[in-house]
XYZ file of C-alpha atoms in Angstrom:
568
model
C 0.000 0.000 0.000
C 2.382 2.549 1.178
C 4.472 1.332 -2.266
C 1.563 1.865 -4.432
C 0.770 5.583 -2.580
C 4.070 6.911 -3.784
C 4.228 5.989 -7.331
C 0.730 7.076 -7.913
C 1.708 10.529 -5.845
C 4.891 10.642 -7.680
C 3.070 9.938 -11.393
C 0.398 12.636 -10.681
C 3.357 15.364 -10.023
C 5.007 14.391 -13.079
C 1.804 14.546 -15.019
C 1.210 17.666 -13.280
C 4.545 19.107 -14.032
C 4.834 18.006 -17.807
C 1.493 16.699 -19.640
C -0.617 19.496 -18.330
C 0.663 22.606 -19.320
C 1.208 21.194 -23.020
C -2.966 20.400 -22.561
C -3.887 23.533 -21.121
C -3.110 25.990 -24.008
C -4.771 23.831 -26.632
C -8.424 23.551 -24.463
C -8.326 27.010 -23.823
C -11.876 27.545 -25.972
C -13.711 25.257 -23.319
C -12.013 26.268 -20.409
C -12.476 29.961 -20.987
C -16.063 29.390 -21.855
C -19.013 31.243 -20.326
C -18.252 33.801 -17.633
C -14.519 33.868 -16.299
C -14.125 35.931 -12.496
C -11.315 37.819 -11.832
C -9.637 38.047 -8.424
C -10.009 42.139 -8.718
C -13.932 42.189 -9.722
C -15.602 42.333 -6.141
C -14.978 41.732 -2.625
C -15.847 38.242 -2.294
C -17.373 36.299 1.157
C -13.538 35.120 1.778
C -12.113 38.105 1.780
C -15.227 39.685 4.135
C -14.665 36.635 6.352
C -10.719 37.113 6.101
C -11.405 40.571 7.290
C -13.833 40.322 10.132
C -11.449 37.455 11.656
C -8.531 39.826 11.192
C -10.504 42.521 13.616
C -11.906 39.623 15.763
C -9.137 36.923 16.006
C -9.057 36.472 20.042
C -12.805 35.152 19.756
C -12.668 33.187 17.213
C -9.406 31.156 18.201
C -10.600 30.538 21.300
C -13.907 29.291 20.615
C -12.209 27.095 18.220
C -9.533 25.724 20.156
C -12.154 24.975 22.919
C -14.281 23.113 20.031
C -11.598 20.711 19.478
C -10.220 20.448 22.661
C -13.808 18.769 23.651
C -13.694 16.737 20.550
C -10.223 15.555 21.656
C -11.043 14.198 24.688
C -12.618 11.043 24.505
C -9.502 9.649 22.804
C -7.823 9.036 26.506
C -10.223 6.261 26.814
C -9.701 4.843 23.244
C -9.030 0.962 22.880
C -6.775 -0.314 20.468
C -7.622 -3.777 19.545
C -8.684 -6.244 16.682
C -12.357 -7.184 15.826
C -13.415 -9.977 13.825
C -15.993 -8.146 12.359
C -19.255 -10.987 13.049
C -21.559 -8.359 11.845
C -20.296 -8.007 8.287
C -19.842 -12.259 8.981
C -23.053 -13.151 9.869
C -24.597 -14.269 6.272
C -21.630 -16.141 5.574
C -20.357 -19.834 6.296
C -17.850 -18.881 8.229
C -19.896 -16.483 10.506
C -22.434 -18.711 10.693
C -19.735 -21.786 11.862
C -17.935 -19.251 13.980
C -21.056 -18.434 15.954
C -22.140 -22.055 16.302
C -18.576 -22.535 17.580
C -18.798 -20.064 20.313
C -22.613 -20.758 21.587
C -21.154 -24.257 21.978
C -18.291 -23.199 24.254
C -15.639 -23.889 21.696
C -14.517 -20.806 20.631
C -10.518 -20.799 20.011
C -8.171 -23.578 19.860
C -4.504 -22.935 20.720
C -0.923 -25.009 19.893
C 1.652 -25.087 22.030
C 4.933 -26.564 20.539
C 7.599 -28.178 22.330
C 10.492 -28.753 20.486
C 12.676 -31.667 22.118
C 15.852 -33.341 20.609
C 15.118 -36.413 18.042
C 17.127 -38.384 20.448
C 15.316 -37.898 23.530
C 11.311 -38.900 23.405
C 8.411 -36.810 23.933
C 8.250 -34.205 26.132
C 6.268 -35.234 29.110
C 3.229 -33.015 29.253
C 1.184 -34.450 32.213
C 1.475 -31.895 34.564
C 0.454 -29.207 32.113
C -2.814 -31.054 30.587
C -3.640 -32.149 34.557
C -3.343 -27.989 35.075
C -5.063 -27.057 32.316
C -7.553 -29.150 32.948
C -8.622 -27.439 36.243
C -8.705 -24.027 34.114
C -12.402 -23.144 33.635
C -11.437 -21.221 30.897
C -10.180 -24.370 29.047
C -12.377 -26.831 27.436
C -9.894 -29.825 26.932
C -6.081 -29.957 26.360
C -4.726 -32.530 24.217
C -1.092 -33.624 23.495
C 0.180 -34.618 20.240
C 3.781 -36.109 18.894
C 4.602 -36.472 15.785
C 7.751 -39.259 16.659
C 10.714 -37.081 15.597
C 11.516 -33.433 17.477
C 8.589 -31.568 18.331
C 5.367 -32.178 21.067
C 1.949 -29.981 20.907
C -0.687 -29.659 22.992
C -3.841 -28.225 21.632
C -5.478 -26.294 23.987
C -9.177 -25.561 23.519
C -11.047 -22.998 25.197
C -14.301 -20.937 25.702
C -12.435 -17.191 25.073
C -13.227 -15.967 21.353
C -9.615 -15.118 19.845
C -10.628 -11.254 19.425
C -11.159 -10.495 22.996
C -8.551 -9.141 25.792
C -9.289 -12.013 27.542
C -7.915 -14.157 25.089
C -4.504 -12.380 25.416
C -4.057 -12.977 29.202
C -5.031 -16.823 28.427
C -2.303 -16.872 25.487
C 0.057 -15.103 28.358
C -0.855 -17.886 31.106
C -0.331 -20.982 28.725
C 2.966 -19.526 27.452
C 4.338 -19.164 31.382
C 3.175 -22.742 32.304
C 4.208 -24.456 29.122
C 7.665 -22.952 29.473
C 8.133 -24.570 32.943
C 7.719 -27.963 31.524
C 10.842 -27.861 28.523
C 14.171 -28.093 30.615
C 16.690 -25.304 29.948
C 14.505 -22.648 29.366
C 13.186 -22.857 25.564
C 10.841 -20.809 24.152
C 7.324 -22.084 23.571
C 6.362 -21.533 20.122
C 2.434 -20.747 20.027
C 0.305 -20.742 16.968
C -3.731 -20.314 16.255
C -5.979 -17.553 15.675
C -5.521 -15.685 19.634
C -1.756 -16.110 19.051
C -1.737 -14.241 15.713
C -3.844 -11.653 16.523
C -1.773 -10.910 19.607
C 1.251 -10.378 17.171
C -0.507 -8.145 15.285
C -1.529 -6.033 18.111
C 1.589 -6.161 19.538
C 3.286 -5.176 15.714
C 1.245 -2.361 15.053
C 1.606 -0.690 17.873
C 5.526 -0.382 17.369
C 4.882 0.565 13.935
C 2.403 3.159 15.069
C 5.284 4.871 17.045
C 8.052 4.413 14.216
C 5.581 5.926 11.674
C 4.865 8.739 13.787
C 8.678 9.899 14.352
C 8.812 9.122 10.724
C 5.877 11.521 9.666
C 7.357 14.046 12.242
C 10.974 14.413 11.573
C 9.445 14.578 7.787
C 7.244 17.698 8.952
C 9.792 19.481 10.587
C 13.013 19.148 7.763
C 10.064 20.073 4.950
C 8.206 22.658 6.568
C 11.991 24.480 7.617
C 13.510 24.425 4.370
C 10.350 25.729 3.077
C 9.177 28.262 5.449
C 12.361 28.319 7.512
C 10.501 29.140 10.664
C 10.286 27.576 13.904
C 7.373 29.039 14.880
C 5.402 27.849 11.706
C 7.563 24.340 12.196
C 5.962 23.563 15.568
C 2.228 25.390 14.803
C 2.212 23.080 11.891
C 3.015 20.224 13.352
C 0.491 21.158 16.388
C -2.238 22.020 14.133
C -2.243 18.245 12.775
C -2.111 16.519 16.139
C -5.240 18.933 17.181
C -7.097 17.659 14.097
C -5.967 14.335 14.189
C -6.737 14.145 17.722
C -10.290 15.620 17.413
C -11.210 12.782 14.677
C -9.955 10.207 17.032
C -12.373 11.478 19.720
C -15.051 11.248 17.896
C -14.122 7.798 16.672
C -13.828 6.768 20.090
C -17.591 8.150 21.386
C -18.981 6.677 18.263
C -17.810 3.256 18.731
C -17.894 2.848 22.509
C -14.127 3.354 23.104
C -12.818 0.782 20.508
C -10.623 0.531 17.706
C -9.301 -1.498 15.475
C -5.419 -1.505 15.777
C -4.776 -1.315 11.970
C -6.665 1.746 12.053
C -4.734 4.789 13.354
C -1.439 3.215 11.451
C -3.803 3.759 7.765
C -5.270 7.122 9.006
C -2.635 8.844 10.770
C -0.654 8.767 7.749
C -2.811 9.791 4.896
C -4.610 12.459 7.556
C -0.997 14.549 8.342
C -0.476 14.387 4.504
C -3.469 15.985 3.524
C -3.029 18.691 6.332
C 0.623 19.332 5.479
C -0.812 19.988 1.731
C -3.503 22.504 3.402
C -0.764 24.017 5.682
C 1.576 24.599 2.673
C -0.943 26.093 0.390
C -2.366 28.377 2.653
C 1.179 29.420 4.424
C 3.186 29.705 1.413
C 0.611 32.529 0.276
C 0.714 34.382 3.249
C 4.657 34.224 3.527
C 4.957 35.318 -0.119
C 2.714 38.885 0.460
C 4.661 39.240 3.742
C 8.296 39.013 1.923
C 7.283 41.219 -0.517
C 6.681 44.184 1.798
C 2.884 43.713 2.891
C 2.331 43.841 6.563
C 1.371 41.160 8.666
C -2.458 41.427 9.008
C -2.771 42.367 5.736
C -0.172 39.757 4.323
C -2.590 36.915 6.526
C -5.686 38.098 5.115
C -4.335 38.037 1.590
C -3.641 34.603 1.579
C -6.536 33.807 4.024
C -9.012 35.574 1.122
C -6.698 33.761 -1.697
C -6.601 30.106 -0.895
C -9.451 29.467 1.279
C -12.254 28.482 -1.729
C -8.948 25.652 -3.370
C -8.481 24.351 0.463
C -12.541 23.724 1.204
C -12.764 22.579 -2.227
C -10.445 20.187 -2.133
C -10.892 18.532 1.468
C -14.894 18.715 0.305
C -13.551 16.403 -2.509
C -11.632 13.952 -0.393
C -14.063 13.679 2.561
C -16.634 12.720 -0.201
C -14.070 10.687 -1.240
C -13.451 8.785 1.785
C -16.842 8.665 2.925
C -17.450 6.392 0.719
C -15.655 3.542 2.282
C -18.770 4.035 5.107
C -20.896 1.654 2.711
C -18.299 -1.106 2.500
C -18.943 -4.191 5.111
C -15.738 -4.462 6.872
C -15.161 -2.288 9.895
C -11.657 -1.422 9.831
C -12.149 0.193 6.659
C -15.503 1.882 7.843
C -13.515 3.443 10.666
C -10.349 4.621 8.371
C -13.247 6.304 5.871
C -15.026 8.204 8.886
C -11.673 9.274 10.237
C -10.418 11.152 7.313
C -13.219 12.557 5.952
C -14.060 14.165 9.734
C -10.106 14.964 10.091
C -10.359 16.771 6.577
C -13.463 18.617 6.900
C -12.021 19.836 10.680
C -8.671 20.577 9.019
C -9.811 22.509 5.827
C -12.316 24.179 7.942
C -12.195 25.278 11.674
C -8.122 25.012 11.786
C -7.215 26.528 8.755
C -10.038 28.946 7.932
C -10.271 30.128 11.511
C -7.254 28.326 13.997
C -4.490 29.509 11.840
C -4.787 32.790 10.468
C -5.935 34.244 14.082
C -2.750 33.044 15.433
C 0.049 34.389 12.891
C -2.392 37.517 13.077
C -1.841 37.390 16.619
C 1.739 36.264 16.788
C 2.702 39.122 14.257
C 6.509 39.149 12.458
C 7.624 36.395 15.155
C 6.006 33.639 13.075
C 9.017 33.877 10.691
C 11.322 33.728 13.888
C 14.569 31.441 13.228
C 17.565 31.546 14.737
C 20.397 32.336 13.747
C 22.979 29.817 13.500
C 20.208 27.170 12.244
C 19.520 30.127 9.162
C 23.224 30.110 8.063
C 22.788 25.995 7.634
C 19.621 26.631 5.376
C 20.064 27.710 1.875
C 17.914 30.742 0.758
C 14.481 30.260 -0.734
C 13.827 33.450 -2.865
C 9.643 34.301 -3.104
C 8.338 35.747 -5.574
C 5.851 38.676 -5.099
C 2.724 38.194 -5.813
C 1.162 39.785 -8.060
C -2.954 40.217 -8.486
C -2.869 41.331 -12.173
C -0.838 40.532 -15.256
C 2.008 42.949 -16.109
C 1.097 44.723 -19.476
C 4.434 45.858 -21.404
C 5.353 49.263 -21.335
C 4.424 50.763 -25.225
C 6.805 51.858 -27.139
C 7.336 56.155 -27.360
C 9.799 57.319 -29.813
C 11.854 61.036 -29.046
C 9.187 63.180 -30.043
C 6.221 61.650 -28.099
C 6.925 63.279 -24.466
C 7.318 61.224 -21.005
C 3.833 61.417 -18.610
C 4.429 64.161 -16.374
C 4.690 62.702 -12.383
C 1.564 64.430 -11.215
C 2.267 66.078 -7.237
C 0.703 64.910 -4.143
C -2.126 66.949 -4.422
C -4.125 68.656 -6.995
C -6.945 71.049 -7.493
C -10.272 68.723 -8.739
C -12.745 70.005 -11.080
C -15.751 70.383 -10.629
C -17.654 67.811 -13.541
C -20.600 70.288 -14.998
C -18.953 73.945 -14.303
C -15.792 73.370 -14.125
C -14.884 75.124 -10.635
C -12.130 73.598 -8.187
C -14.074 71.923 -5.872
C -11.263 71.363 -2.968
C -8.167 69.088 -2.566
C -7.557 65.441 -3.066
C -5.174 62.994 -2.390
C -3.379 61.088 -5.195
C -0.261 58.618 -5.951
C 2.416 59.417 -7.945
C 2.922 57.201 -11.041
C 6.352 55.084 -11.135
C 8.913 54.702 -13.371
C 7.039 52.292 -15.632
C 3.813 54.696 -15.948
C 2.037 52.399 -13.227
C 0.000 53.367 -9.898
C 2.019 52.060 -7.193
C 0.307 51.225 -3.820
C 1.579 53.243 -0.693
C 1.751 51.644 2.917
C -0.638 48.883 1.386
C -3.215 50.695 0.726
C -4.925 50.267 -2.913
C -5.012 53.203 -5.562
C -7.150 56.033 -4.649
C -6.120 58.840 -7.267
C -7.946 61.602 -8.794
C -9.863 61.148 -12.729
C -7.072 62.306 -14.508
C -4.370 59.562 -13.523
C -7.309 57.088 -13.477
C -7.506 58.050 -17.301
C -3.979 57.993 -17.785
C -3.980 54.236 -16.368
C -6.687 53.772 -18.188
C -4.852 54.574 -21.174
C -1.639 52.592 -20.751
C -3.324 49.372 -19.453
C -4.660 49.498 -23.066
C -1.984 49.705 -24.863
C -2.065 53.194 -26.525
C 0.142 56.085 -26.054
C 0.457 57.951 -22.633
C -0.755 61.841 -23.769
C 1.384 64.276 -22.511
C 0.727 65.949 -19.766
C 2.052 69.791 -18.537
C 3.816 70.437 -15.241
C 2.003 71.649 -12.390
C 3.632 74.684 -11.601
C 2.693 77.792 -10.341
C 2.030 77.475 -6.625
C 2.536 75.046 -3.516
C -0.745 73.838 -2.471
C 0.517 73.946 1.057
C 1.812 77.655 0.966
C 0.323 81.197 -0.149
C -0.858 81.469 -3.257
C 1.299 82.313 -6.116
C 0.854 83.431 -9.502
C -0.071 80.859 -12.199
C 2.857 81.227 -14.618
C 2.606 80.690 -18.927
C 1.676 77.435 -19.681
C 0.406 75.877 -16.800
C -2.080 73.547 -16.473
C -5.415 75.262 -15.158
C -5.516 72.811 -11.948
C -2.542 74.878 -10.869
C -4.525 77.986 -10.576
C -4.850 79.559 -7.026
C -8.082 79.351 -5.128
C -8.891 82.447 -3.218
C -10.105 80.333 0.058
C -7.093 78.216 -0.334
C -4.566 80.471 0.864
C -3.890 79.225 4.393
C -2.809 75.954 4.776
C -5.097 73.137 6.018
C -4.365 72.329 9.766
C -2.021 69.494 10.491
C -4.376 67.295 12.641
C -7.005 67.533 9.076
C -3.387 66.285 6.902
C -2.907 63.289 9.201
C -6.061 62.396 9.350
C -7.493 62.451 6.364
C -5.071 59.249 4.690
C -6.192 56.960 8.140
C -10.002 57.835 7.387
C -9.346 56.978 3.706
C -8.074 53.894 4.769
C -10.545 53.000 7.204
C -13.606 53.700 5.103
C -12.012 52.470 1.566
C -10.099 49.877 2.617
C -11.521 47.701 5.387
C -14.210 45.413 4.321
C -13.855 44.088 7.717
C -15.098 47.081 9.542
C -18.607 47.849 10.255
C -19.776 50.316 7.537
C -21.488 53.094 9.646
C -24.094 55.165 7.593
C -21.605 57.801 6.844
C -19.165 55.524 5.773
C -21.852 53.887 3.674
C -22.771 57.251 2.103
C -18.814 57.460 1.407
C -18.504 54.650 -0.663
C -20.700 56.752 -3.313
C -18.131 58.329 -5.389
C -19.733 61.771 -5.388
C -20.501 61.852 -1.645
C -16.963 60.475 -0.833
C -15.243 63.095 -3.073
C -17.559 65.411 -1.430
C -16.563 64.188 2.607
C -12.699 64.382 1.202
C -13.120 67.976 0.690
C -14.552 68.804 4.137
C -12.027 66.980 5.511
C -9.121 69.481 3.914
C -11.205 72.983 4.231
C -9.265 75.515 5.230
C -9.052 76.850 8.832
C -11.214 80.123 8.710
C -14.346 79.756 10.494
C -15.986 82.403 8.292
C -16.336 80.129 5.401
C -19.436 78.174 4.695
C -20.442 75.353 1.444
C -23.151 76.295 -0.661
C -25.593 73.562 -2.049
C -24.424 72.672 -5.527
C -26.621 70.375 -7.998
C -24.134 67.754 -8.420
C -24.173 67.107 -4.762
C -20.921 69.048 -4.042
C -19.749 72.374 -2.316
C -17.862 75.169 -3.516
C -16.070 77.036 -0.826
C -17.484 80.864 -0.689
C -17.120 83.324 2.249
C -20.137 83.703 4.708
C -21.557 87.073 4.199
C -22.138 88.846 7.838
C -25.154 90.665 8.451
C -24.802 94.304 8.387
């Protein structure tokens, strides 16, 4: 099995690797049929839920954690053992002889073999049959020779071979049959109680050896990767949480049993389907934070990004193992139920809700490693992300003019007549003609860059655009010199610079209004998402500090600024 697992696993990555992007680029007409959603369209439920948690993330961890805590708990009572299944049996001939068996009070027989030298005779088993004999347990020993080297006695007794009874039997026949060979030998034991015993006794070392196995596994993949302790031991605690919750409710479902095949199957295949979950979801969110995005907003990101492939997926493979639920043996009922439950708990309530509250909450020390262990681990460069395709810069020959790098702020117009209206924040455009992001924050820039954006997104030619000269729109106003643009002109109620407390403010309530889904939209803030109202709140936000002034009603639901006329 585990053979077959990783040449199918390593077939499917070569596939995935080399057959599929020949195959993608020639089925692009039916893939790209009907209506294709891009990431940039609208805020989507992810990225509202992404949001809320990231303004709520002590509540929801701990009502989570909680959650599977309790679910975890009946596991300390779980009992490891092997069943023979006389349920899925009963319609057969063997569960039909088996039962007769056992209703007539022979349930297991059990060979004890006493090797002896060819030389010597039988071993002389009187005292053990004459002991056995007084055993109510035991039905009837008999001993057996076959005239070379070896003596058995076939014990039978009333103990079916798949309860823990058995087990101590198989112990106390081992102990008395070993005082009977001289020198100490070792009784060799054989039947159905005696194997089943070795298995027990087998898989539970294996359990243990797979374990470290899976563990040290975890930890070298998920430092080389991530090279983090933090997310090293989260990840690895994140899996044992799940794991453990699926186990629990195993254990309250079947009355505190289990077959002993079963954790070895599910253990395995559960921490490999949560390592894929942990990778897809962490490698997102450690990609926005290298490239500059801050923490919160890095975790949402990803969070927002991967969480609709993750529940898609583990919705596939919990269907997928769910299935085995309808087969008739019982081991393999138990495996199904315990990775589709693991699946659903990991793709869900740990890494929808569990993880991204605590690397929200934990901050920049998630990516914490020391020192001497990051000079041992070679450098894994991340890309940035990026949310849109780069469009190539066009072409401009010598006499086509660069776009002009607009200021921080410029005089709006007015949209019907034409009248500067107040002051509004914008970007500056890069290098490349493009609207870089500042502190995080998306584009918020006035109609003319839009257009110019606009423009080269499309592929035609930038128009030029004049300086802005002529005054500073934080000092007095100054004379508009030949050739400037109009926007440049002096307003007569601008004169006096806007207060400080109005300049810092004003990008934080942009921010907050524009750029939190997460926060509860107030009815102002509602109103502000309008883009005449907002332009209109930006405005009042930067007025000028004379008290005298007053905003008229204007049709196109804006204010000019004019000078309040005292009575006489």
């Amino acid at each position: 099995m585990a053979v077959a697992a990783a040449v199918t696993t390593g077939v499917t990555a070569a596939l995935a690797t080399t057959l599929l992007p020949v195959l993608l680029p020639r089925l692009d007409g039916f893939l790209s049929a009907g209506r294709v959603r891009r990431p940039g369209d609208a805020r989507t439920s992810w990225e509202r839920w992404a949001r809320h948690l990231m303004c709520h993330p002590w509540p929801y961890l701990g009502g989570a954690m909680a959650v599977l805590v309790l679910m975890a708990v009946p596991v300390v009572g779980l009992r490891l053992g092997v069943d023979l299944d006389r349920a899925s049996l009963a319609h057969s001939e063997v569960g039909v002889g088996l039962a007769q068996m056992e209703r007539d009070g022979l349930a297991n027989v059990t060979l004890l073999a006493l090797p002896h030298a060819a030389g010597q005779g039988p071993v002389d088993t009187t005292d053990l049959t004459e002991a056995l004999a007084g055993d109510p347990r035991v039905v009837t020993p008999m001993a057996l020779d076959n005239g070379r080297d070896l003596t058995v006695v076939a014990v039978v007794d009333r103990i079916p071979a798949d309860r823990p009874a058995a087990g101590a039997l198989l112990n106390d026949l081992r102990r008395r049959a070993g005082r009977t060979l001289p020198g100490g030998q070792e009784v060799l034991c054989a039947g159905q109680a005696a194997d089943l015993a070795d298995l027990q006794q087998a898989m539970r070392a294996a359990l243990w050896q797979v374990a470290v196995l899976v563990l040290a596994g975890t930890f070298v993949l998920m430092l080389v990767v991530f090279r983090s302790l933090v997310l090293l031991v989260k990840a690895i605690a994140m899996n044992l949480l799940s794991t453990g919750a699926a186990f629990g409710l195993l254990s309250w479902f079947t009355g505190h049993t289990a077959n002993v095949v079963v954790p070895l199957m599910a253990v395995t295949l559960v921490f490999g389907l949560s390592l894929d979950y942990e990778v897809f979801l962490v490698h997102r969110i450690t990609e926005h934070y290298r490239a500059g995005t801050a923490c919160r907003e890095a975790v949402a990101r990803g969070l927002s990004g991967t969480a609709q492939p993750i529940t898609l997926a583990a919705a596939t493979m919990s269907v997928v193992f769910a299935g085995l639920l309808a087969t008739g043996r019982q081991e393999l009922r138990q495996v199904g139920f315990l990775v589709a439950v693991a699946v659903l708990l990991d793709a869900t309530v740990i890494r929808l809700v569990v993880v991204p509250a605590l690397m929200q909450l934990l901050g920049h020390r998630n990516w914490w490693l020391p020192a001497p262990l990051a000079r041992l681990l070679p450098p894994v460069p991340t890309p940035a992300p990026s949310s849109a395709p780069r469009v190539p810069r066009p072409s401009r020959t010598e006499k086509d003019p660069a776009p002009t790098v607009l200021s921080h702020r410029e005089e709006t117009r007015s949209v019907h007549e034409q009248h500067p209206v107040g002051i509004a924040h914008i970007t500056d455009l890069d290098g490349q003609g493009r609207l870089p992001a500042h502190r995080g924050c998306p584009d918020r820039t006035g109609d003319r860059v839009r257009h110019a954006e606009h423009d080269h997104r499309h592929g035609e030619q930038l128009p030029p655009r004049p300086v802005l000269q002529g005054r500073d729109p934080h000092g007095p106003p100054d004379q508009l010199q030949p050739g400037a643009h109009p926007a440049a002109a002096p307003h007569p109620n601008h004169g006096d610079p806007p207060p400080d407390r109005m300049l810092r403010r004003q990008p934080a309530v942009a921010q907050r209004h524009f750029h939190d889904p997460g926060h509860r939209a107030s009815r102002l803030q509602r109103r502000l998402r309008r883009p005449r109202l907002r332009e209109h709140h930006l405005v009042r936000r930067q007025r000028a500090p004379d008290r005298n002034l007053h905003r008229a009603p204007h049709p196109t639901f804006r204010h000019r600024l004019q000078p309040r006329q005292r009575p006489a």
